[in-house]
mmCIF file of C-alpha atoms and ligand atoms in Angstrom:
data_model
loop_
_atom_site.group_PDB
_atom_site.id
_atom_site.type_symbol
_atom_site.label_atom_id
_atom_site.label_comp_id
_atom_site.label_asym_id
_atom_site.label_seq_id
_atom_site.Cartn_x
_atom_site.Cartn_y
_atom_site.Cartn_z
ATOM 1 C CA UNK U 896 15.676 5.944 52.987
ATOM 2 C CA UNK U 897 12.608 8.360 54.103
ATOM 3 C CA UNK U 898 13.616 10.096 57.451
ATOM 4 C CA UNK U 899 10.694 9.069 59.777
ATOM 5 C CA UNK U 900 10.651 12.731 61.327
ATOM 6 C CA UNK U 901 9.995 14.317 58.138
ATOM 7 C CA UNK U 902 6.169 14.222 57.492
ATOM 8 C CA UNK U 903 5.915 12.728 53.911
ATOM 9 C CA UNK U 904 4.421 15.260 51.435
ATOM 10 C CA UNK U 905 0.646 14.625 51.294
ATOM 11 C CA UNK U 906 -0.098 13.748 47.956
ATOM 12 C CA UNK U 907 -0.964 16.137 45.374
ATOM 13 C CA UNK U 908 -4.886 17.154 44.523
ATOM 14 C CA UNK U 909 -6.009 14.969 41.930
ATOM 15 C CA UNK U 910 -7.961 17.388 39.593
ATOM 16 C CA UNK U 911 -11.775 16.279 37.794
ATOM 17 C CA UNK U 912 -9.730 17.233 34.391
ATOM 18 C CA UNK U 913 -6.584 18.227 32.866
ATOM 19 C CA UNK U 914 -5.926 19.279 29.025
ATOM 20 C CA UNK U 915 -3.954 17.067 26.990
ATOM 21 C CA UNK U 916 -1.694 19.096 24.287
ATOM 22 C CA UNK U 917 1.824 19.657 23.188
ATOM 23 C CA UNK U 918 3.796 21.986 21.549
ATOM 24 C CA UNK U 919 1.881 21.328 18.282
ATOM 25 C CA UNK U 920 -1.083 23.138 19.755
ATOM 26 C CA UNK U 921 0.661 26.019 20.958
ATOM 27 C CA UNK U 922 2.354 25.964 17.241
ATOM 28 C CA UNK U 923 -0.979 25.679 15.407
ATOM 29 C CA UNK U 924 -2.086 28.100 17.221
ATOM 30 C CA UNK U 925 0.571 31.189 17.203
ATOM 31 C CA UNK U 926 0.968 30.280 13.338
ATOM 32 C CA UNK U 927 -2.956 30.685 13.069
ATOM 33 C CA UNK U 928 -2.331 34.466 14.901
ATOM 34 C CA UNK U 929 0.436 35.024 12.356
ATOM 35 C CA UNK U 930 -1.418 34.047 9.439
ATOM 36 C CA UNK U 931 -3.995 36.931 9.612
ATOM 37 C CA UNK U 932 -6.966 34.928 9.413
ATOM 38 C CA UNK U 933 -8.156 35.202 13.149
ATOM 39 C CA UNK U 934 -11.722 34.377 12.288
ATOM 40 C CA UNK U 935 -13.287 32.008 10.036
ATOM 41 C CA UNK U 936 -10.931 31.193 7.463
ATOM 42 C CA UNK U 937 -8.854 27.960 5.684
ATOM 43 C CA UNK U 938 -8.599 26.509 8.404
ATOM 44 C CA UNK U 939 -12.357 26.082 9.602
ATOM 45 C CA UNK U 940 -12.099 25.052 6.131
ATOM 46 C CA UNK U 941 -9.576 22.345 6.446
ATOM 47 C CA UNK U 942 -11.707 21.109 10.313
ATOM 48 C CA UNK U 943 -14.382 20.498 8.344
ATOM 49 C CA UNK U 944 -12.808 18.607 5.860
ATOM 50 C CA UNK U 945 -11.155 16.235 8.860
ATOM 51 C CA UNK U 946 -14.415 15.960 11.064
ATOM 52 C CA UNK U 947 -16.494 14.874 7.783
ATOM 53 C CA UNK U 948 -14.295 11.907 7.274
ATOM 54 C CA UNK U 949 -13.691 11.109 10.257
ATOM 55 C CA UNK U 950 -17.375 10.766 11.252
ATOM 56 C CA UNK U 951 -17.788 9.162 7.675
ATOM 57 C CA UNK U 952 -20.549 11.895 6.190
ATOM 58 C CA UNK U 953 -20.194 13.858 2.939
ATOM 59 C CA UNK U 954 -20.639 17.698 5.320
ATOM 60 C CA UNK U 955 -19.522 19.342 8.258
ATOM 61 C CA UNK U 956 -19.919 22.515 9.399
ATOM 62 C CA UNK U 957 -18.141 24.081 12.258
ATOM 63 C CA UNK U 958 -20.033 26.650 14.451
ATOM 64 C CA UNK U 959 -19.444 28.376 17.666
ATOM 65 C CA UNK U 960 -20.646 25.615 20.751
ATOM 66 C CA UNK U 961 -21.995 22.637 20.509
ATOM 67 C CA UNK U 962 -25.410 24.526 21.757
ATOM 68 C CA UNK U 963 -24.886 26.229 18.721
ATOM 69 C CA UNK U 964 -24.491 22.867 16.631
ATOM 70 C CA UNK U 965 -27.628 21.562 18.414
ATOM 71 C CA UNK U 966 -29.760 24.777 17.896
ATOM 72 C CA UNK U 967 -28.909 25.072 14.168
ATOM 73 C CA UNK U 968 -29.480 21.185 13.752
ATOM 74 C CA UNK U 969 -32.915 21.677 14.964
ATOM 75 C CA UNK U 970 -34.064 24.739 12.613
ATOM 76 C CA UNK U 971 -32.438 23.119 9.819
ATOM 77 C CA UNK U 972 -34.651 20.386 10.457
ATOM 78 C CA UNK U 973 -37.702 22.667 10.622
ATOM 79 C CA UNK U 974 -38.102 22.535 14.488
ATOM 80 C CA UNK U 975 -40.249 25.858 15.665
ATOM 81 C CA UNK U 976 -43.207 26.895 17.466
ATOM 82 C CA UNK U 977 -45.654 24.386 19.245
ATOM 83 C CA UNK U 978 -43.123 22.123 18.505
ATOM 84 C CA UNK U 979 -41.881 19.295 20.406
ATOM 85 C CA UNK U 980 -38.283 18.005 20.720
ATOM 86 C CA UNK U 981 -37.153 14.850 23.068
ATOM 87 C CA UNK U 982 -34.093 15.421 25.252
ATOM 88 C CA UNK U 983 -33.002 12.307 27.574
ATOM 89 C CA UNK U 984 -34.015 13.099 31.097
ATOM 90 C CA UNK U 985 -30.354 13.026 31.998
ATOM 91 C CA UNK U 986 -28.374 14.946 29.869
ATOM 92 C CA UNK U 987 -26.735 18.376 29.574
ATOM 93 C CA UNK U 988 -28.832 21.629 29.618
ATOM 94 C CA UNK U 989 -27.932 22.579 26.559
ATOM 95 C CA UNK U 990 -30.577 20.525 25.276
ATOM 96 C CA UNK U 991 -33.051 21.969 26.458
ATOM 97 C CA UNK U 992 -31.541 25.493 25.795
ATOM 98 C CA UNK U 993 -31.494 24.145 21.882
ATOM 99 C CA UNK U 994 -35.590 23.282 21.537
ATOM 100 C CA UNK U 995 -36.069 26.456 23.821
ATOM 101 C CA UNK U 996 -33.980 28.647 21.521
ATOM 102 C CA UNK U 997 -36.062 27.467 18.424
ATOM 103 C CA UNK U 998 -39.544 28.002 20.490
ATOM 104 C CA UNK U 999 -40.170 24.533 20.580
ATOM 105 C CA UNK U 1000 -40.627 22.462 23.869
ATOM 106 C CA UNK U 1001 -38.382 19.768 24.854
ATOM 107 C CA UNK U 1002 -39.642 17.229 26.665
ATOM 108 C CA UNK U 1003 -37.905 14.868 28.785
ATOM 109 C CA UNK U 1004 -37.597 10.924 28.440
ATOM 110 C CA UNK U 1005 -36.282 8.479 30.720
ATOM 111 C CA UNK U 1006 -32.901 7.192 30.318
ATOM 112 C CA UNK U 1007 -32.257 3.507 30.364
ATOM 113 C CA UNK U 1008 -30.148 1.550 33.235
ATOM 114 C CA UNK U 1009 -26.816 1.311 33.403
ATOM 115 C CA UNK U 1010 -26.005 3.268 30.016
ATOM 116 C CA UNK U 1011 -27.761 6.489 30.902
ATOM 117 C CA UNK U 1012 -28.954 6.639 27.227
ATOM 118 C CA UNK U 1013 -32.402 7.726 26.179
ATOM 119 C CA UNK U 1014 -34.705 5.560 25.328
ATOM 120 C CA UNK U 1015 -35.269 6.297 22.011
ATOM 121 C CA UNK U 1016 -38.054 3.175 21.455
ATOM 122 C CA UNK U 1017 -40.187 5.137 24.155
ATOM 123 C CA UNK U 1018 -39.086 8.587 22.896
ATOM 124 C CA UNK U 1019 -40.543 7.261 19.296
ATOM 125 C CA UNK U 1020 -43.705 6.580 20.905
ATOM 126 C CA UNK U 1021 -44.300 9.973 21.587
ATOM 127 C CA UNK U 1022 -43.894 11.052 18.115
ATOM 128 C CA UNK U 1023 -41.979 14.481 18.585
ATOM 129 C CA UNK U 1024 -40.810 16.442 15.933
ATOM 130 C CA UNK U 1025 -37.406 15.768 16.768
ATOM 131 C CA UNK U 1026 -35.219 13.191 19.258
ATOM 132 C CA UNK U 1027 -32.254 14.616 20.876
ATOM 133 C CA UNK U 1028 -30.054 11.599 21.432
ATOM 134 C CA UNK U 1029 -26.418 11.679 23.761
ATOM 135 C CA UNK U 1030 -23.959 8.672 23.449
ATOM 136 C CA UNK U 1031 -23.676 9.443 27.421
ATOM 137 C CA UNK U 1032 -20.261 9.367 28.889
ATOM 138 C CA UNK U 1033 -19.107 6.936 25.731
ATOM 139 C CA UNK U 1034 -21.558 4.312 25.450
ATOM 140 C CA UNK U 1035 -22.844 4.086 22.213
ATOM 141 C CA UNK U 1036 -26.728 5.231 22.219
ATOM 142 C CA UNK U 1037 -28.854 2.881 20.009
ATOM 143 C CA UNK U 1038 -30.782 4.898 17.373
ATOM 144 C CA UNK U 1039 -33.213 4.105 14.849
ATOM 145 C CA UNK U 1040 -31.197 3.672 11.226
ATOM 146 C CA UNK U 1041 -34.624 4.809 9.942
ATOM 147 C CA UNK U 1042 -37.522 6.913 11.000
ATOM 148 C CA UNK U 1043 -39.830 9.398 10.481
ATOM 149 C CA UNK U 1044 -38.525 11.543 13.337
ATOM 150 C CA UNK U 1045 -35.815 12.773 12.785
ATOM 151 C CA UNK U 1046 -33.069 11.599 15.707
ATOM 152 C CA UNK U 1047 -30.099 14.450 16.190
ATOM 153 C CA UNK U 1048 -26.987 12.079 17.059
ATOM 154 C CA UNK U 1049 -24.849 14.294 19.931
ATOM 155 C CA UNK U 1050 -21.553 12.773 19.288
ATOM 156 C CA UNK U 1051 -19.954 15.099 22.163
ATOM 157 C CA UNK U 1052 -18.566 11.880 24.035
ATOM 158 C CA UNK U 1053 -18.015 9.643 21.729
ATOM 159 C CA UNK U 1054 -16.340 11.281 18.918
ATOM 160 C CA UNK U 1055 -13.580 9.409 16.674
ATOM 161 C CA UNK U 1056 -14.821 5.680 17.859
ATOM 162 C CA UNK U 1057 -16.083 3.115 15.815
ATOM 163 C CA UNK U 1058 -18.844 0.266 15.978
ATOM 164 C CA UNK U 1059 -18.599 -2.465 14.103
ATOM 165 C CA UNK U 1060 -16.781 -0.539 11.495
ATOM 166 C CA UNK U 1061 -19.024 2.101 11.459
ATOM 167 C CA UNK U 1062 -17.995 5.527 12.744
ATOM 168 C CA UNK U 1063 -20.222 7.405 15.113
ATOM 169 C CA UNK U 1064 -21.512 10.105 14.189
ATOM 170 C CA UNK U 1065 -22.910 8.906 10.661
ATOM 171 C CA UNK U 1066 -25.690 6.770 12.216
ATOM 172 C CA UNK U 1067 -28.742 9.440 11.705
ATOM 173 C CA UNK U 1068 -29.302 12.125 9.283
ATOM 174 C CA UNK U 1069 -27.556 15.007 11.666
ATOM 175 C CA UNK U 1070 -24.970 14.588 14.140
ATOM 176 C CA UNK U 1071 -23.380 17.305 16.228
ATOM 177 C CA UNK U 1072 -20.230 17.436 18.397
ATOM 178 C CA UNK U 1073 -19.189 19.934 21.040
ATOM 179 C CA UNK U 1074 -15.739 20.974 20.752
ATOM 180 C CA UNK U 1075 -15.183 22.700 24.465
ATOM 181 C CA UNK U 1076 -12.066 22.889 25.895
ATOM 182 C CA UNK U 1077 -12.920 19.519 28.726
ATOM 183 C CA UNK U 1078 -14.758 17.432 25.591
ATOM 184 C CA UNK U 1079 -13.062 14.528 23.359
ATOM 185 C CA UNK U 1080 -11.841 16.688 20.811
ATOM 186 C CA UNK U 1081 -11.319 20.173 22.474
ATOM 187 C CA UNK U 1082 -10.450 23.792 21.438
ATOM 188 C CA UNK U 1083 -11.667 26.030 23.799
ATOM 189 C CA UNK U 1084 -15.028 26.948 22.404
ATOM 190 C CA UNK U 1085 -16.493 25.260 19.335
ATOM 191 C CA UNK U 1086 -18.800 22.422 17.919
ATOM 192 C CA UNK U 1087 -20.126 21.093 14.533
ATOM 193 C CA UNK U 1088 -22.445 19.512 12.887
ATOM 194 C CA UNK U 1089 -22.435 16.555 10.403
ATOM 195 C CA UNK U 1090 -24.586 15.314 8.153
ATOM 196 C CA UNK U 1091 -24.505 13.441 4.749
ATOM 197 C CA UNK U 1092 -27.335 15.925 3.212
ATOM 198 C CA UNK U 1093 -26.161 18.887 1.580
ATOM 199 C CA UNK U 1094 -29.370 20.769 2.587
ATOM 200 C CA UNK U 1095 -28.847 20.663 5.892
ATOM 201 C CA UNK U 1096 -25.072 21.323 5.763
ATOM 202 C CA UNK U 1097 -25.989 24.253 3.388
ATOM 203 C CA UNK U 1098 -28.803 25.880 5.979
ATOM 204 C CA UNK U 1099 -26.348 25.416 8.940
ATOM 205 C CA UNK U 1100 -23.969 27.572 7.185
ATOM 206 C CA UNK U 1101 -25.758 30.150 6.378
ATOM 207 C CA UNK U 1102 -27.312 30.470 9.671
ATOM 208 C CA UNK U 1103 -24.075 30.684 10.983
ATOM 209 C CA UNK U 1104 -23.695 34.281 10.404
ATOM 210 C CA UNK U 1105 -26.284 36.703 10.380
ATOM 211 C CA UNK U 1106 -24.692 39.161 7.538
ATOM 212 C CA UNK U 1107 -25.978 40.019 4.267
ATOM 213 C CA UNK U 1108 -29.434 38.594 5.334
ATOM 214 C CA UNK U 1109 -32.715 40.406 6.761
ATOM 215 C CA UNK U 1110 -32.906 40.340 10.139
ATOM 216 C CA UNK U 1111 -34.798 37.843 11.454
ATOM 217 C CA UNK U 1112 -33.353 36.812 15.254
ATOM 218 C CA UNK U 1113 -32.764 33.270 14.107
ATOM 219 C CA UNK U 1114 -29.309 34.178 12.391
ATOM 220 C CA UNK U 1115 -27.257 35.031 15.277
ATOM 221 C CA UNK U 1116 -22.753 34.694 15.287
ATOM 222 C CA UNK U 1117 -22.060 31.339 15.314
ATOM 223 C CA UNK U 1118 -19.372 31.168 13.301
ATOM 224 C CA UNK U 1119 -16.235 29.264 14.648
ATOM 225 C CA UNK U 1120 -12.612 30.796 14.303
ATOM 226 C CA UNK U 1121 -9.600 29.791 12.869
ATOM 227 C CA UNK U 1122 -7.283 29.983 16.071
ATOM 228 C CA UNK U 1123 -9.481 27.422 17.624
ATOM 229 C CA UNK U 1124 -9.471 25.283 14.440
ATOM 230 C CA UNK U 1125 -5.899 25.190 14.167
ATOM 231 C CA UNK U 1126 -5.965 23.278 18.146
ATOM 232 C CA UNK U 1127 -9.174 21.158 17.171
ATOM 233 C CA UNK U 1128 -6.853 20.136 14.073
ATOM 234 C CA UNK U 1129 -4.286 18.833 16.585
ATOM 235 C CA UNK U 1130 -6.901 17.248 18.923
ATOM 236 C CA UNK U 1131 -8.586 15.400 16.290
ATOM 237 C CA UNK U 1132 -4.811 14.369 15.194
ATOM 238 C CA UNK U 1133 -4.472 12.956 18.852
ATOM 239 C CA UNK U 1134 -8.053 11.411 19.152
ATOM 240 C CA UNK U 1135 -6.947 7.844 18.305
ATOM 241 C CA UNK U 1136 -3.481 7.823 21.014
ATOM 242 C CA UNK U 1137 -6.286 9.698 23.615
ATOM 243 C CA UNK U 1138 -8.997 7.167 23.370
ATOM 244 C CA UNK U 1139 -6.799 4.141 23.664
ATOM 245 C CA UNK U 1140 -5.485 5.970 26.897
ATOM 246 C CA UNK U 1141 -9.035 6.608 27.828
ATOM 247 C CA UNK U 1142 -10.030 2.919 27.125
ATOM 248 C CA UNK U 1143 -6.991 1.473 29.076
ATOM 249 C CA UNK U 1144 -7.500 3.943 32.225
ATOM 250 C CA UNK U 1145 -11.293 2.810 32.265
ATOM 251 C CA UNK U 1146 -10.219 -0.909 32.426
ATOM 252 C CA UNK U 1147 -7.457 -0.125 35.580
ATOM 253 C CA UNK U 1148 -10.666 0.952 37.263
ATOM 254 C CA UNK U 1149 -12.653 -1.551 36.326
ATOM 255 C CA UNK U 1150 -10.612 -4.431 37.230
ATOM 256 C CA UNK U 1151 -9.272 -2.966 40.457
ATOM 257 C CA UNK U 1152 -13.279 -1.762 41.454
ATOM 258 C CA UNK U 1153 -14.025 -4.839 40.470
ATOM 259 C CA UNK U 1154 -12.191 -6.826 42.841
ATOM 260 C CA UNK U 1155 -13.396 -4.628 45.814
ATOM 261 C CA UNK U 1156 -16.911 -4.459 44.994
ATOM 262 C CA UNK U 1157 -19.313 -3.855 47.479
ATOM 263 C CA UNK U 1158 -23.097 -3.010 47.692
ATOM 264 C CA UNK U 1159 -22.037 0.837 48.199
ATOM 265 C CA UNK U 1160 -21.386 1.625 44.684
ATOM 266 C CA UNK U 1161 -22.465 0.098 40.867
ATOM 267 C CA UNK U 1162 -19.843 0.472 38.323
ATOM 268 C CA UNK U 1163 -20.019 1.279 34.589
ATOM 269 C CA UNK U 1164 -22.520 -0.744 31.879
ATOM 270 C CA UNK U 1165 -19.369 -2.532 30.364
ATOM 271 C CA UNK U 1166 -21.821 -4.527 28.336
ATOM 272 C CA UNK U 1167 -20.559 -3.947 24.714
ATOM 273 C CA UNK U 1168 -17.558 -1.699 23.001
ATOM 274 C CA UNK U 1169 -17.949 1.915 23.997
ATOM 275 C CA UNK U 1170 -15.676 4.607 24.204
ATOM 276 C CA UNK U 1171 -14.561 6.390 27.569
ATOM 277 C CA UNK U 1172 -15.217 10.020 27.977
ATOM 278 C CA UNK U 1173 -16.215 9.564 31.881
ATOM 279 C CA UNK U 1174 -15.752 7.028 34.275
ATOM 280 C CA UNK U 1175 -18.989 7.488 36.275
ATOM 281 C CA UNK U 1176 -19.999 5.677 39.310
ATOM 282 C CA UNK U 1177 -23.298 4.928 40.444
ATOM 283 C CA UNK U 1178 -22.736 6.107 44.443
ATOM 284 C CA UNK U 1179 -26.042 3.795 45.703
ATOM 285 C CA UNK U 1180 -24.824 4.077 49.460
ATOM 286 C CA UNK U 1181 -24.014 7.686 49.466
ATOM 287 C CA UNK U 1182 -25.236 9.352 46.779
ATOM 288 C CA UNK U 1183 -23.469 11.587 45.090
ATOM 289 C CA UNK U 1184 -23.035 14.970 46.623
ATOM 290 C CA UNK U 1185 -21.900 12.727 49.576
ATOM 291 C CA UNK U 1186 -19.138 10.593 47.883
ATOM 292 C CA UNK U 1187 -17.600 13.802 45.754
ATOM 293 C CA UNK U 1188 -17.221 15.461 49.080
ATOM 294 C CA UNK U 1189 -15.315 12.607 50.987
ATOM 295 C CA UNK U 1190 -13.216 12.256 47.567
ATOM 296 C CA UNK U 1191 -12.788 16.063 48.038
ATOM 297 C CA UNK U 1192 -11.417 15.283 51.608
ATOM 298 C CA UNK U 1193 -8.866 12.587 50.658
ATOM 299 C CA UNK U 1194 -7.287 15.409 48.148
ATOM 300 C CA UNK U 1195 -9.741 13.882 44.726
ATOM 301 C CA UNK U 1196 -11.762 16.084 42.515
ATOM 302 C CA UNK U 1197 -14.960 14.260 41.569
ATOM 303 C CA UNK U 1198 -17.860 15.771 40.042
ATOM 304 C CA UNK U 1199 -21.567 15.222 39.476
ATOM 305 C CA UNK U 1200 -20.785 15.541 35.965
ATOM 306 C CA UNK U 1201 -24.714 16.336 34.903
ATOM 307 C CA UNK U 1202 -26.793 19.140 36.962
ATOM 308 C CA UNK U 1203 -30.358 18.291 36.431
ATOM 309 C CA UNK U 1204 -32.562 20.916 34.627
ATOM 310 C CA UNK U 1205 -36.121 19.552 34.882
ATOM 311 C CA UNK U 1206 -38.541 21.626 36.625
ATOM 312 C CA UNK U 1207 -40.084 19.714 39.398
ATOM 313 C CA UNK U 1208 -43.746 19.552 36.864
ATOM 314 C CA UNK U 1209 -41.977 17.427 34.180
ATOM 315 C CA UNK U 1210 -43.208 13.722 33.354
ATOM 316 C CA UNK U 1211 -41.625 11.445 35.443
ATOM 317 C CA UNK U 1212 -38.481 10.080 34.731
ATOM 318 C CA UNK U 1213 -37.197 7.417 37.464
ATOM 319 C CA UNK U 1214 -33.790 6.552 35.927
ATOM 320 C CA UNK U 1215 -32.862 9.750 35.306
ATOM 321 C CA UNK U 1216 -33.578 10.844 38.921
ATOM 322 C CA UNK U 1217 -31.772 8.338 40.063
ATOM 323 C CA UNK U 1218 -28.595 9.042 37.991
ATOM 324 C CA UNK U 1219 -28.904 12.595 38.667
ATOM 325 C CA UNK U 1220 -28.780 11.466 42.307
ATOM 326 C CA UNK U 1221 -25.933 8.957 42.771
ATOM 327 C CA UNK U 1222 -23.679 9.294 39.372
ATOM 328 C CA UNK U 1223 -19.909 10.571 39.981
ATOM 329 C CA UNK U 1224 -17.395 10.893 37.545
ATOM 330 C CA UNK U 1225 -13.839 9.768 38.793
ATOM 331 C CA UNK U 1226 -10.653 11.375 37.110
ATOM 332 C CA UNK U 1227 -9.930 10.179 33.566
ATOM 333 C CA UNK U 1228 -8.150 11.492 30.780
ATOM 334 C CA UNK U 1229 -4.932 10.585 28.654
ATOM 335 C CA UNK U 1230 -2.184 12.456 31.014
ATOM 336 C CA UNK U 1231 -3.544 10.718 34.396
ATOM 337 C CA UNK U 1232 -0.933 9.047 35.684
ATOM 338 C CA UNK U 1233 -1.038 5.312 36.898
ATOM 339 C CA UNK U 1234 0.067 7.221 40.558
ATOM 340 C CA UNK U 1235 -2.802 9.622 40.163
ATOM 341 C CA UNK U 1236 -5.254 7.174 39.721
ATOM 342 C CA UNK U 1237 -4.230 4.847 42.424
ATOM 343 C CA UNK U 1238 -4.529 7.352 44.578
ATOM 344 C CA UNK U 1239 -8.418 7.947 43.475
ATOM 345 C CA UNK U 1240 -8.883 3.902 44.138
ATOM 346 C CA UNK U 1241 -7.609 4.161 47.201
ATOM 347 C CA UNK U 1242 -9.278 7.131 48.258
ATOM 348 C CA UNK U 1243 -12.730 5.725 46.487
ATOM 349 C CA UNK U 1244 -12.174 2.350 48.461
ATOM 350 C CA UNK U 1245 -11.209 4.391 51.474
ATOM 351 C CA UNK U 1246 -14.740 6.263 51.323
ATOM 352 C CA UNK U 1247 -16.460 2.903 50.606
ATOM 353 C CA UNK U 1248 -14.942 1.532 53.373
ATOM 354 C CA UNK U 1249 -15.740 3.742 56.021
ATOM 355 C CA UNK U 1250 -19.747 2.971 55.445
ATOM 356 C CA UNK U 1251 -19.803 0.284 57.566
HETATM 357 C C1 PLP R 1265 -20.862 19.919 26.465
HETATM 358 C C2 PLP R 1265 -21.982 19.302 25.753
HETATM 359 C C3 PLP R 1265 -22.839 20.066 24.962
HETATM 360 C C4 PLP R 1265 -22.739 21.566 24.879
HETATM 361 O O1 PLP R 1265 -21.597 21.960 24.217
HETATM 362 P P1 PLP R 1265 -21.012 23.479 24.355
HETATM 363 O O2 PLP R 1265 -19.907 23.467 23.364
HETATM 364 O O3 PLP R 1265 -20.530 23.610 25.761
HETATM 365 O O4 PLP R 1265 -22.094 24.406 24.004
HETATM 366 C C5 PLP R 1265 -23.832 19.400 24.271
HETATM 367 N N1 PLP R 1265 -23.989 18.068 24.371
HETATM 368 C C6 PLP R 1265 -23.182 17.305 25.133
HETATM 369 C C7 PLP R 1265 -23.407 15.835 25.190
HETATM 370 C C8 PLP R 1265 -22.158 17.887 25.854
HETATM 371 O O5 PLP R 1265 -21.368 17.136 26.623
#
């Protein structure tokens, strides 16, 4: 029985994000430390072996960031000067820090309702020299099988899920993943790129590493190590357990959003298989920096989960204001509990609530 006197323990902060690992990281990782090879060595070797497969492509190449995946995609593909490369108008700065880093310009397009993904139709239209395309928070970005443009697939949030039998990150002729410590597949710092061409592959990886070449400020250190490897090993090992966990957390929401729904917030496109890296909510009565700090209040980390990066004199993008505006991403990943994340309904509803 609780003793009424006692006040009962307010409930614990319920962070944005929390790792998911086990001893076998910790193990992969002091046997990568006793093995000597502390930068890139066999077992870069043996990542790139996994992430090829499991993305379905004959090549992978593991760099230092996703940036750096993104950046090398993009000279590999001959992006440079007077150039002009098509980021969605809501998406992550790096980007834009990618076509900037190869002097090209990248140039924002609208992103579509309810999926957040660019519209690659329009972004054709423009006829760029390359299309920057996100599978935003998990849903799965349509993208020409074909074209003359050359469409970079950012596989960041969608890693290790399947369409119709078809992996993602196979669908174009380069994809790239970000392996930070908060993404899908995480090892601190880290990404990749993927790609069925072998000249590609080949020009990523020796623009990796600037030694035994002239110097010409394009080769920088990008090269990945093996400590991280050895924990992206482990993650990737984990992806299928995580993204069931991911999946069924997303539907809890769903269903018990669902049942409360109001005119104060929009959940989720759940039109169509996807897979869950955030759970964002479209705040229309709040908007966001409004709703993240009530959650805040009731003891609930929620984030804004993109900044936006356009300067005020880019073409207008209406969609992507708007998400940039009102999206939040709830808590989810593998270890929240079932507790955890009734307390984020609750508190969510709670906010909702006190609108009228
Ligand atoms: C995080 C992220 C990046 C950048 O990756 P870093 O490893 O942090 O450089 C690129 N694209 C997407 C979609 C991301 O989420």
């Amino acid at each position: 029985m609780a003793d009424a006197t006692v006040p009962a323990r307010p409930p614990r902060r319920v962070p944005h994000n929390r790792l998911t690992f086990g001893d076998e990281e910790a193990r992969a990782a002091a046997d990568a430390v006793r093995s000597g090879y502390w930068s890139t060595g066999p077992r870069v070797a043996e990542l790139e072996r996994a992430l090829a497969t499991a993305a379905g492509v004959e090549h992978a190449v593991c760099v230092g960031s996703g940036l750096a995946a993104l950046r090398l995609s993009l000279l590999a593909l001959g992006v440079g000067k007077g150039h002009r490369v098509v980021v969605p108008g809501y998406s992550c700065v790096a980007l834009a820090n990618a076509a900037l880093a190869c002097d090209a310009e990248p140039l924002p397009v609208d992103v579509l309702e309810r999926t957040w993904n660019l519209d690659t139709d329009r972004a054709l239209t423009l006829r760029p020299n390359a299309i920057l395309a996100v599978h935003t928070f998990g849903a799965v970005c349509v993208t020409p099988a074909r074209s003359a443009v050359p469409v970079v697939e950012d596989c960041s949030h969608a890693f290790g899920f399947s369409e119709q039998g078809r992996a993602i990150g196979g669908r174009t002729q380069v994809s790239i993943i970000s392996l930070h410590a908060t993404k899908l597949v995480g090892c601190g710092e880290g990404g990749a790129v993927m790609t069925d061409d072998a000249r590609l592959a080949g020009v990523v990886r020796e623009r990796r590493d600037y030694a035994d070449a002239a110097p010409d400020g394009r080769r920088l250190n990008d090269k990945m190590t093996d400590v991280a490897a050895a924990i992206a090993l482990c993650q990737l090992a984990r992806l299928p357990e995580m993204l069931g966990r991911r999946a069924d957390l997303a539907a809890r929401y769903d269903d018990q959003l669902k049942a409360a729904a109001s005119g104060a917030y929009r959940l989720p496109d759940q039109g169509g298989a996807r897979a869950w890296y955030r759970y964002a909510v479209e705040a229309t009565a709040l908007g966001a920096p409004d709703l993240v700090a009530r959650l805040a209040a009731r003891g609930v980390a929620a984030a804004e989960p993109v900044a936006d990066w356009r300067r005020p004199d880019d073409p207008a993008c209406p969609v992507a204001s708007r998400a940039y505006r009102t999206l939040v991403s709830l808590p989810l990943y593998p270890t929240l509990t079932h507790q955890e994340q009734d307390q984020v309904i609750h508190a969510f509803l709670d906010c909702c609530r006190t609108l009228a």
